[in-house]
Coordinates of C-alpha atoms and ligand atoms in Angstrom, one line a residue:
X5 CA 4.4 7.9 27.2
X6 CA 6.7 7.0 24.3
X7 CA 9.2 4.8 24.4
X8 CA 12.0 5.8 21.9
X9 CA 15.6 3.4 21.7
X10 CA 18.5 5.0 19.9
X11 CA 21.2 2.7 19.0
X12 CA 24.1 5.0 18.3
X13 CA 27.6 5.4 18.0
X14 CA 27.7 8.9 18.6
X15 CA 27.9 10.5 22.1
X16 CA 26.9 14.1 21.0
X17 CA 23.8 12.6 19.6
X18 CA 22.8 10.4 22.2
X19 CA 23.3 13.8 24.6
X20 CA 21.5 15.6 22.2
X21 CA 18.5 13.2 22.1
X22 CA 18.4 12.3 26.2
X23 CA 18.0 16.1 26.3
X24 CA 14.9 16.0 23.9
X25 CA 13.2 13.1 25.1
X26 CA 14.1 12.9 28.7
X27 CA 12.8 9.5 30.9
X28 CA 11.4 8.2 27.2
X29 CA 14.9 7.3 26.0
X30 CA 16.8 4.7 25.8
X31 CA 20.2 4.9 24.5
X32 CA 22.5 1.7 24.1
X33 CA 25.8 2.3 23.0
X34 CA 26.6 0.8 19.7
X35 CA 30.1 -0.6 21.1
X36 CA 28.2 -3.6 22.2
X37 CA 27.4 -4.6 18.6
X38 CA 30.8 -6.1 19.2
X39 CA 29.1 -8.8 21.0
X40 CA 26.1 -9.4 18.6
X41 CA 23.1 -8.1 17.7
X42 CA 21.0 -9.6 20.5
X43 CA 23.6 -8.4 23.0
X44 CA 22.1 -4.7 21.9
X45 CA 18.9 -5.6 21.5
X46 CA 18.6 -7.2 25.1
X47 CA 20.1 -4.2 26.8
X48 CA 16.0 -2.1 25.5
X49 CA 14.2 -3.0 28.7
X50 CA 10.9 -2.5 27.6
X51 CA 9.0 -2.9 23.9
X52 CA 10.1 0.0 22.0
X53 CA 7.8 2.4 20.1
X54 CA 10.1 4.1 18.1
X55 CA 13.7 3.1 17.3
X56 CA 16.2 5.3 15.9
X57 CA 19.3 3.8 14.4
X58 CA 22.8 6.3 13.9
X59 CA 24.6 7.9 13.5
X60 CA 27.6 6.2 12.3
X61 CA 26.0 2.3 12.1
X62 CA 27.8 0.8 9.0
X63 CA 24.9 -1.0 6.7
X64 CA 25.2 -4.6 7.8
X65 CA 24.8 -3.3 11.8
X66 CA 21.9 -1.2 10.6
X67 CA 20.4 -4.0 8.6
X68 CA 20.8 -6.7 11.3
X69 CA 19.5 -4.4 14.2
X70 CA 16.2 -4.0 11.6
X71 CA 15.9 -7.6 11.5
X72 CA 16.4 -8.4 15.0
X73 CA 14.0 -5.2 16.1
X74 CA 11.3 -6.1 13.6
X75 CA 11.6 -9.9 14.4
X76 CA 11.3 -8.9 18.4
X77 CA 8.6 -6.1 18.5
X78 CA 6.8 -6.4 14.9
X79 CA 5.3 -2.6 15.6
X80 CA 7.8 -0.7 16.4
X81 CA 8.5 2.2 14.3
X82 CA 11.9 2.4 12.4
X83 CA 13.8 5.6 11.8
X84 CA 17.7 5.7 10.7
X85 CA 19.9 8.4 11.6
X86 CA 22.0 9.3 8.6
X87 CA 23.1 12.0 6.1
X88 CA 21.9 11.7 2.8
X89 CA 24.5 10.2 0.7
X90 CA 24.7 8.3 -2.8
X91 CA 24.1 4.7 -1.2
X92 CA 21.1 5.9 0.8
X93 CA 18.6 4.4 -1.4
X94 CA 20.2 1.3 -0.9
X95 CA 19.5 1.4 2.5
X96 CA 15.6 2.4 2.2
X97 CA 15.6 -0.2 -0.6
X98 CA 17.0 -3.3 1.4
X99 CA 15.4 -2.3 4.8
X100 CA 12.4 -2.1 6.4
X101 CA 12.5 1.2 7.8
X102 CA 10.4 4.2 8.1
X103 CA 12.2 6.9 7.4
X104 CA 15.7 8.2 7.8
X105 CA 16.3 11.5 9.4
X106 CA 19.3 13.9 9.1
X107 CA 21.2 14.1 12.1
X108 CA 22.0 17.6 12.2
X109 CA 18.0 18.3 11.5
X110 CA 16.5 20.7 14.2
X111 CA 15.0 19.4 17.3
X112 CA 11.5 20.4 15.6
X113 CA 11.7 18.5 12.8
X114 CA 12.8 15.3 14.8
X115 CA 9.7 15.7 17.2
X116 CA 7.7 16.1 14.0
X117 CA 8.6 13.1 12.4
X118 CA 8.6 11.1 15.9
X119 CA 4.8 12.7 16.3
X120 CA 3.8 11.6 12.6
X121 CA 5.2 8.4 12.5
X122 CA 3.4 7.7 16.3
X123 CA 0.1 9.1 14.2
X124 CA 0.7 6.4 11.1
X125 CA 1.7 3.5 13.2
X126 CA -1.2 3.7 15.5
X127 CA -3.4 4.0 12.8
X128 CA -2.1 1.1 10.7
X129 CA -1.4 -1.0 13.8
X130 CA -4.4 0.2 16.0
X131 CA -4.5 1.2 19.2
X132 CA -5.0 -1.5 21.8
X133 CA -1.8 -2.9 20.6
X134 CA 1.6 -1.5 21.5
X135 CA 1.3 1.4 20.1
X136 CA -1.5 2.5 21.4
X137 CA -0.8 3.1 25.0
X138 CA 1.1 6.3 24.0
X139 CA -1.5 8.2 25.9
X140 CA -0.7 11.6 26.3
X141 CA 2.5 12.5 23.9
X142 CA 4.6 15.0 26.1
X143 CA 6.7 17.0 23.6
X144 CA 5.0 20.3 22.4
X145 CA 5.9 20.3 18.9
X146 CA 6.4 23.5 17.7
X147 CA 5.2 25.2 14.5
X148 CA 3.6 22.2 12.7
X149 CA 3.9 22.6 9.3
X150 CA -0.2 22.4 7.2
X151 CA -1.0 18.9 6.8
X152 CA -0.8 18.2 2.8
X153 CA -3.2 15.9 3.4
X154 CA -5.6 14.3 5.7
X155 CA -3.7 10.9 6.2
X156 CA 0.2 10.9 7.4
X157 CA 2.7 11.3 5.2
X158 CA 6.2 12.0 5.9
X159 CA 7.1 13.6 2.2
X160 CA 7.4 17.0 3.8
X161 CA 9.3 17.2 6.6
X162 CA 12.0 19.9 6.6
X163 CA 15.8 18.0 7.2
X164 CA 14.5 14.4 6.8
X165 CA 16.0 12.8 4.0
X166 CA 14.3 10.0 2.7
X167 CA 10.7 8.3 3.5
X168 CA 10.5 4.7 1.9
X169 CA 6.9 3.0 1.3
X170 CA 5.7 1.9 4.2
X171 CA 5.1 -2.0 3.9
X172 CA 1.9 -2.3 6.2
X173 CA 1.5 -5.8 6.4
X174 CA 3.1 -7.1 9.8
X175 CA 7.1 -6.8 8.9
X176 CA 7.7 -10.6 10.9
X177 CA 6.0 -11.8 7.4
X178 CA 9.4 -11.0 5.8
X179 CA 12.6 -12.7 6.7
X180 CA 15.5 -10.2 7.2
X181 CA 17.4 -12.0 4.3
X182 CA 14.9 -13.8 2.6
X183 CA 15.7 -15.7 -0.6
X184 CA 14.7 -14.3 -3.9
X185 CA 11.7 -16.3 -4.0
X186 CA 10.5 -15.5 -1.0
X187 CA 11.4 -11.7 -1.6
X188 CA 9.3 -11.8 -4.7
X189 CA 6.8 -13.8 -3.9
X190 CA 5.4 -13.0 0.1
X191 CA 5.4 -15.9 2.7
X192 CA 1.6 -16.3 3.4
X193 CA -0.2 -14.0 5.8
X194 CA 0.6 -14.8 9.3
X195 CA -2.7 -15.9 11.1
X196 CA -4.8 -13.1 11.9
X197 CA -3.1 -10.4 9.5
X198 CA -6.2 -9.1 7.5
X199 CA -6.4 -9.3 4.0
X200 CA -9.2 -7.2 1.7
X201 CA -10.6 -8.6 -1.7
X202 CA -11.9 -5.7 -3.4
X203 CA -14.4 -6.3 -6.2
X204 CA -14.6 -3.3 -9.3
X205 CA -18.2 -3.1 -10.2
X206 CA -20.6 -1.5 -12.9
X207 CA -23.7 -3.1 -13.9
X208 CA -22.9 -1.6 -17.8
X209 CA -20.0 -1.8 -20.0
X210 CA -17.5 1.0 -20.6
X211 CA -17.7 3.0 -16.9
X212 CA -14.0 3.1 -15.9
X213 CA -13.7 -0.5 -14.2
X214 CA -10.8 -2.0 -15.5
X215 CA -9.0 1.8 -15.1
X216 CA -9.7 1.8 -11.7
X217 CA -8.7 -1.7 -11.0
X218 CA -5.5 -1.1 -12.2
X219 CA -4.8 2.2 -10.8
X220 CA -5.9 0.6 -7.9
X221 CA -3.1 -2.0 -7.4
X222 CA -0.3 0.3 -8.7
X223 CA -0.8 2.9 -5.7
X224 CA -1.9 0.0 -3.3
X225 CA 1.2 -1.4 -4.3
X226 CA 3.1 2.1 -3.5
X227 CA 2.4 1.2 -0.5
X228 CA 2.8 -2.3 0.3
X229 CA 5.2 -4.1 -2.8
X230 CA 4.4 -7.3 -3.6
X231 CA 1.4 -7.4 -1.6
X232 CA -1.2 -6.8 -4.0
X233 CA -2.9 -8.9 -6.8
X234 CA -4.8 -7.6 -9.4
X235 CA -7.3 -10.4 -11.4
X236 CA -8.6 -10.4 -14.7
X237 CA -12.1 -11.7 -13.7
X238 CA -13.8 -10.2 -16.6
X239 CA -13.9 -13.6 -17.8
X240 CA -14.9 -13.6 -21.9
X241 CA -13.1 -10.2 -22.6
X242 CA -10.3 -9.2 -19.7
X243 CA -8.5 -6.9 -21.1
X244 CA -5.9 -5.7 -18.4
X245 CA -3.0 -7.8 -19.6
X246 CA -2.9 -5.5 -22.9
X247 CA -3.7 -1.9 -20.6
X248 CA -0.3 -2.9 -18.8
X249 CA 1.5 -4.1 -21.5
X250 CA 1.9 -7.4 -20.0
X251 CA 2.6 -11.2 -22.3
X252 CA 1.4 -14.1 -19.2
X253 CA 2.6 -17.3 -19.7
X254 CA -0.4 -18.3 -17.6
X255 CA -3.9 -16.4 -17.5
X256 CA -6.7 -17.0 -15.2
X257 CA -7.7 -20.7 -16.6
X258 CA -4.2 -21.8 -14.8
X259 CA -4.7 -20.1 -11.7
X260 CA -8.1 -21.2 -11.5
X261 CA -7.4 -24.8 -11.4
X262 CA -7.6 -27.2 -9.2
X263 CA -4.0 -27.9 -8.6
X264 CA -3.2 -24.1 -8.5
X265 CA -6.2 -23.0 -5.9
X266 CA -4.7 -26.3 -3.8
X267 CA -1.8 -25.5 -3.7
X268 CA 0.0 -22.2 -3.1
X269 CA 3.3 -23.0 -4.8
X270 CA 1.5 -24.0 -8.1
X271 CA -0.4 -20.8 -7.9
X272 CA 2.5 -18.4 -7.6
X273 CA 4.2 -19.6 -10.5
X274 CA 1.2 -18.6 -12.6
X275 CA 1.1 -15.1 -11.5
X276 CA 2.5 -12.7 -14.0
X277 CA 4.9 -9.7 -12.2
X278 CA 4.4 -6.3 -13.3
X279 CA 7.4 -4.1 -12.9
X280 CA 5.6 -1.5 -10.4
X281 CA 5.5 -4.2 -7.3
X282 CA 2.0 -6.0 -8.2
X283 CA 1.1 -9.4 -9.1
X284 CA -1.6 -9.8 -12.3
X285 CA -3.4 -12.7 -12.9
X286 CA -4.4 -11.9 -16.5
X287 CA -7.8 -12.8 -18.0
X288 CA -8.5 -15.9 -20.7
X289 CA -6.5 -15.9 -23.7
X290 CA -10.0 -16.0 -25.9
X291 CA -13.7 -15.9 -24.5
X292 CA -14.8 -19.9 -24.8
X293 CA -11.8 -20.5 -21.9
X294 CA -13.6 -17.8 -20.3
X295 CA -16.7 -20.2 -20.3
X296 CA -14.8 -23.5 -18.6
X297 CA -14.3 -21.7 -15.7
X298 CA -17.1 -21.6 -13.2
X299 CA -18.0 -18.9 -10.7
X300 CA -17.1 -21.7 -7.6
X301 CA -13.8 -21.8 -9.6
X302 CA -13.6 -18.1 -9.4
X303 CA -14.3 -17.9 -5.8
X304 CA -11.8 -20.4 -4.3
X305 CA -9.0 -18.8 -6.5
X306 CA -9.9 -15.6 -5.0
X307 CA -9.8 -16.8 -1.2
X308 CA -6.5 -18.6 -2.0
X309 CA -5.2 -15.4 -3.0
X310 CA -6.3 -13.6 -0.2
X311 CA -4.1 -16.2 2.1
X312 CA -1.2 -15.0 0.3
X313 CA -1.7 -11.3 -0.5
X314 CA -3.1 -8.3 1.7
X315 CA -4.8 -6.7 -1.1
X316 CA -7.0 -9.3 -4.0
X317 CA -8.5 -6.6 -6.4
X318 CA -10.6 -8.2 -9.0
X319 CA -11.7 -6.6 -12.2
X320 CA -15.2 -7.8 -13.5
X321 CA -17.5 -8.4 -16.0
X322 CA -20.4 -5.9 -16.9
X323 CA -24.0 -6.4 -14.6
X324 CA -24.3 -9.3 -12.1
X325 CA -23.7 -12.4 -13.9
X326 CA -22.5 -15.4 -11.6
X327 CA -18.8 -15.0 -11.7
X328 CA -19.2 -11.2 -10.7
X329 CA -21.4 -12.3 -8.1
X330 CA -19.2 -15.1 -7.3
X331 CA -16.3 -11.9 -6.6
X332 CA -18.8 -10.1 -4.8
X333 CA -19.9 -12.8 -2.1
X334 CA -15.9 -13.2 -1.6
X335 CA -15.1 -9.6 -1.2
X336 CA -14.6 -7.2 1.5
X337 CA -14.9 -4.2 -0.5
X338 CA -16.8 -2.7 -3.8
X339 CA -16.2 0.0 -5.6
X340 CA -19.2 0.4 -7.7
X341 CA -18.0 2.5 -11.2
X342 CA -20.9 4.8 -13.2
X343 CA -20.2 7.4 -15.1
X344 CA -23.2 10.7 -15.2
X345 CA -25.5 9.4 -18.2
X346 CA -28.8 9.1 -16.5
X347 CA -29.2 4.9 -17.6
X348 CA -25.8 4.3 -15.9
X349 CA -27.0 6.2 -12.7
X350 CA -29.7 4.2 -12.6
X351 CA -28.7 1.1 -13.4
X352 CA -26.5 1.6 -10.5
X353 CA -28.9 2.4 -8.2
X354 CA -31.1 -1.2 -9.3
X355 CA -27.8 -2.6 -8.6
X356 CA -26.9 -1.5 -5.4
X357 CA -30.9 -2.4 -4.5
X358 CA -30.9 -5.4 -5.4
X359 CA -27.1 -6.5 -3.5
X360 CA -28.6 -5.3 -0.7
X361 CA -32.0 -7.4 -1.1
X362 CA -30.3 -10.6 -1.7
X363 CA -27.6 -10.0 1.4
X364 CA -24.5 -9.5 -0.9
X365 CA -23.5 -5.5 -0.5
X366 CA -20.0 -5.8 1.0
X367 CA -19.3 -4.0 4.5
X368 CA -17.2 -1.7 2.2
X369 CA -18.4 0.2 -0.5
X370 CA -17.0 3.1 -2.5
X371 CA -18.9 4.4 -5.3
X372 CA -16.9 6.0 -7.9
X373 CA -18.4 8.5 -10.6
X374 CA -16.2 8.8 -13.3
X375 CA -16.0 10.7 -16.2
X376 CA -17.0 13.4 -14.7
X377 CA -17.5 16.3 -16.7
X378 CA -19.8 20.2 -16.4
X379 CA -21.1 19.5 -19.9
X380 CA -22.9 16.2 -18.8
X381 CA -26.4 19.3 -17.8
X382 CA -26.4 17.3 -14.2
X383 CA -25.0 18.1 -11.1
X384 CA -23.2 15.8 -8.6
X385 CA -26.1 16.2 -6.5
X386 CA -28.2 15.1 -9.1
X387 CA -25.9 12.2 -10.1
X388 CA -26.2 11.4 -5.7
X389 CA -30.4 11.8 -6.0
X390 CA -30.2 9.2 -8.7
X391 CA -28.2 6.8 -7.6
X392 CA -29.6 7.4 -3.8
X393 CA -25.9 7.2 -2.4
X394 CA -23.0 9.4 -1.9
X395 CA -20.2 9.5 -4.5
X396 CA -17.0 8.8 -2.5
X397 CA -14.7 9.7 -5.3
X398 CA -15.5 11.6 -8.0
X399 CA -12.7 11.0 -11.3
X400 CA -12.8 13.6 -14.1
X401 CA -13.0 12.7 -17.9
X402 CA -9.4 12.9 -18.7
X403 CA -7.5 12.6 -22.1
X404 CA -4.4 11.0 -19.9
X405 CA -6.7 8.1 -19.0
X406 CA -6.5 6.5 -22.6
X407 CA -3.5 7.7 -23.3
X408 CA -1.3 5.9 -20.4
X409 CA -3.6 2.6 -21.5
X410 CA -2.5 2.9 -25.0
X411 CA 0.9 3.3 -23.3
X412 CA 0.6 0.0 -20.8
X413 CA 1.2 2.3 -17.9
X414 CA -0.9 3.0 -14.7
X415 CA -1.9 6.3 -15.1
X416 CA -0.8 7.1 -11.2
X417 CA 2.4 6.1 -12.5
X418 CA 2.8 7.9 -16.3
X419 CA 0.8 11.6 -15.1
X420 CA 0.7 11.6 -11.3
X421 CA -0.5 15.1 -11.4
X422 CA -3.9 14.3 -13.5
X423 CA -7.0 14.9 -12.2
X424 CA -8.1 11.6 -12.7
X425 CA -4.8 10.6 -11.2
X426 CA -5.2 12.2 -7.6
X427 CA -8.9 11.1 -7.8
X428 CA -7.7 7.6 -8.8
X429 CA -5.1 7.7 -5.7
X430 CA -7.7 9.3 -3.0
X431 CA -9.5 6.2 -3.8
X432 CA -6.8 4.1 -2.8
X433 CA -6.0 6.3 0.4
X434 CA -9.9 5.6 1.6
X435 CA -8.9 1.9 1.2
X436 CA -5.2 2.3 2.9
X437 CA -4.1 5.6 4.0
X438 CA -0.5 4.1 3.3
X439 CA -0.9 4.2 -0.3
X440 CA 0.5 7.9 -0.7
X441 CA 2.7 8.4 -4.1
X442 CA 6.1 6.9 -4.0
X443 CA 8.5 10.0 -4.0
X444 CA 10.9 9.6 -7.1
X445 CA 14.1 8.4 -6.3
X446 CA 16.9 9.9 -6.9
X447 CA 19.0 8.7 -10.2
X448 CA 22.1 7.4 -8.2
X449 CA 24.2 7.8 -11.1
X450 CA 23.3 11.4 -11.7
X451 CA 24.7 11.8 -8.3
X452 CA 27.5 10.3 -8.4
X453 CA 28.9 12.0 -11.7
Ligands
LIG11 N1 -11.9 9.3 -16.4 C1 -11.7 8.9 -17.6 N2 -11.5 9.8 -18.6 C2 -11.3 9.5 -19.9 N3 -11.3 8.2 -20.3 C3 -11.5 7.3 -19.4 C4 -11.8 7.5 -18.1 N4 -12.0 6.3 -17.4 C5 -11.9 5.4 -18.4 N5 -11.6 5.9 -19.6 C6 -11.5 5.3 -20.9 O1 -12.7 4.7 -21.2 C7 -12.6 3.4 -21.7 C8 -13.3 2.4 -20.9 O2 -12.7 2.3 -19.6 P1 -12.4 0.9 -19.0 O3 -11.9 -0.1 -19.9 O4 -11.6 1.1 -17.8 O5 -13.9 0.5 -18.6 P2 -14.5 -0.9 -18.2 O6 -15.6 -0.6 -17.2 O7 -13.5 -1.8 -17.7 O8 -15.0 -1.4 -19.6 P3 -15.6 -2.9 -19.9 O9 -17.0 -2.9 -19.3 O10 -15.6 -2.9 -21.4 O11 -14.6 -3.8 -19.3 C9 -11.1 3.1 -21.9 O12 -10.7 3.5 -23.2 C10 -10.5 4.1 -20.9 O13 -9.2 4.5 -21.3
LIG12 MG1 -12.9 -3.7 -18.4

């Protein structure tokens, strides 16, 4: 069963939606905002799986009933009942909802969206929490439209009218209001909330690394703003402060120090912001910095990252010296990078070997081939014989690649539609099925002319 609350001001609706969802409703009036949020908020008897907000909720209602609801039942899945108007991206923009749904859309395409967003929220949450104890969903949904693709994604629902990212981190780590900051910068993980530090690999120069790192954080990033970090930890010759046209005050020298690792104010006023909702630690300004800092160094800036973001992707220097082994003991995940020459494949495959002989292979890998090509005379099976593993993603040799680097653009960003692009973003999706393309906004003041 699936416990839906609709906050409402409108009668016809409320009728409309008891009809729908029978026994699983329930509908408080939004006349009682009069007395307070927590006056409507008390009158939900049991933990909500699905809230719908609207119609006709004015913005500061809507925004405090998404504080309050996220503050009381941090799972619960947020959908707003409104037509699409000018000011509507203000709304997805300053709250934490799900998506927003028209209210005159047809009683399929609610029960769509309610079925999808029970599918994503039991994945990202899991399911012996809340959320799981759905059991059995009731509604028949009729005429489900072909999945786009394999993880949920809301982009193409008929009548709804706006999906936002989804931030997957629990929502209680953001204040309703918080100070700028605190809006910038996120609070610290609460305790328990899991965090991944995902190590880019290749044991020779040139395979696609420092690409894939930072295509990496932009669609991670898609997903969860300001929740991801990407570091420079190529340590003599980073070079992902000039692929993202970036000029850091403070490079990883600062935010490997003592008093920034110790001290998690210190350490967020080194991090550099890049305009597409990521946080960079850039690499050494010249390579003898590079040498001061040790591969201990390394590691503790990386775990005092990983208390503050829910995603630490770290770029690295060519083979296994000790600071990319230092990244590799401290990570979660590794995407090892070759591209089809034979030496890379089997450089990768000594690699692989020997992280499993010494105990170091993270419980995640993802090995990438890039610059894939027909013209290379080998197969991916032969490229998979080689190696002796699976390629998870395979990214095709791709003039666009160079070109949004010369640009200081993530290529998910500048070409979405490349085919290195979609392989760049499945390789995101295996890591967080959240990390879907953010749908372009519209340009409010095209509308409103
Ligand atoms: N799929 C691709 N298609 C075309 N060009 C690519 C592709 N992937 C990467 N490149 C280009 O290849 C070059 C090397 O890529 P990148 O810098 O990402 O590799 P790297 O492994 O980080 O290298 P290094 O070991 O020197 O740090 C860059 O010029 C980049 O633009
Ligand atoms: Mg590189």
């Amino acid at each position: 069963m699936t416990r839906y609350a609709l906050i409402s001001r409108s009668v016809e609706y409320e009728a409309r939606l008891a009809s729908l969802l029978g026994p699983e409703l329930t509908a408080v009036p939004g006349q009682y905002l009069t007395f307070g949020t927590d006056e409507v908020l008390e009158r939900i008897p049991e933990t909500p799986h699905i809230a719908l907000l609207g119609p006709v909720l004015n913005y500061e209602e809507t925004r405090q009933l998404v504080g309050g609801l996220t503050e009381r039942y941090p799972e619960v899945g947020i959908i707003v009942v409104r037509e699409q108007r000018a000011d509507l991206e203000d709304w997805v923009d300053g709250m934490r909802l799900h998506a927003v749904l028209a209210p005159d859309a047809s009683d399929a395409t609610a029960l769509r969206l309610f079925d999808r967003l029970k599918g994503w929220l039991t994945q990202v949450y899991g399911t012996d929490t809340a959320a799981g104890d759905w059991g059995g969903f009731a509604v028949e949904v009729p005429e489900p439209e072909p999945e786009r693709e394999s993880t949920p994604s809301f982009d193409d629902l008929a009548g709804l009218a706006v999906v936002t990212p989804i931030a997957v981190r629990p929502p209680s780590a953001e204040p309703a209001e918080p100070p700028e900051l605190e809006w910038l910068f996120p609070a610290a993980l609460p305790q328990g909330a899991r965090s991944e530090i995902l190590a880019v690999v290749a044991p020779k120069g040139g395979q696609g690394k420092t690409t894939i790192s930072i295509n990496l954080a932009a669609a991670l990033a898609d997903a969860a703003p300001n929740s991801v970090v990407l570091v420079d930890a190529d340590v003599q010759f980073g070079d992902i402060a000039a692929a993202l046209d970036l000029h850091p005050a403070h490079t990883l020298v600062d935010a490997a120090s003592a008093a920034a690792t110790g001290d998690e104010l210190v350490l967020k006023t080194y991090l550099t912001r890049h305009a597409d909702g990521f946080y960079v630690v850039p690499g050494t300004a010249s390579p003898e910095l590079g040498d001061d800092l040790t591969a201990p160094q390394l590691g503790a800036l990386l775990r005092s990252l990983a208390q503050i973001f829910r995603y630490v992707i770290v770029d690295t220097t060519p083979g296994l010296g000790e600071h990319t082994l230092a990244v590799i003991e401290n990570a979660t995940d590794a995407v090892f990078v070759t591209n089809m020459g034979v030496p890379s494949l089997r450089a990768m495959r000594k690699e692989l070997e020997l992280l499993l002989q010494i105990g170091l292979l993270p419980n995640n890998k993802h090995v990438v081939l890039n610059f894939s090509e027909k013209q290379s005379g080998l197969s991916l099976r032969d490229a998979e014989r080689i190696v002796g593993a699976k390629m998870n993603v395979v990214v095709p040799r791709s003039s666009a690649v160079l070109l949004a680097s010369n640009r200081g653009v993530p290529l998910l960003h500048a070409d979405a539609r490349d085919g290195a692009a979609v392989a760049l973003r499945d390789l995101a999706l295996r890591i967080d099925p959240a990390a879907h393309a953010r749908r372009k906004r519209p340009n409010r003041r095209a509308v409103a002319e």
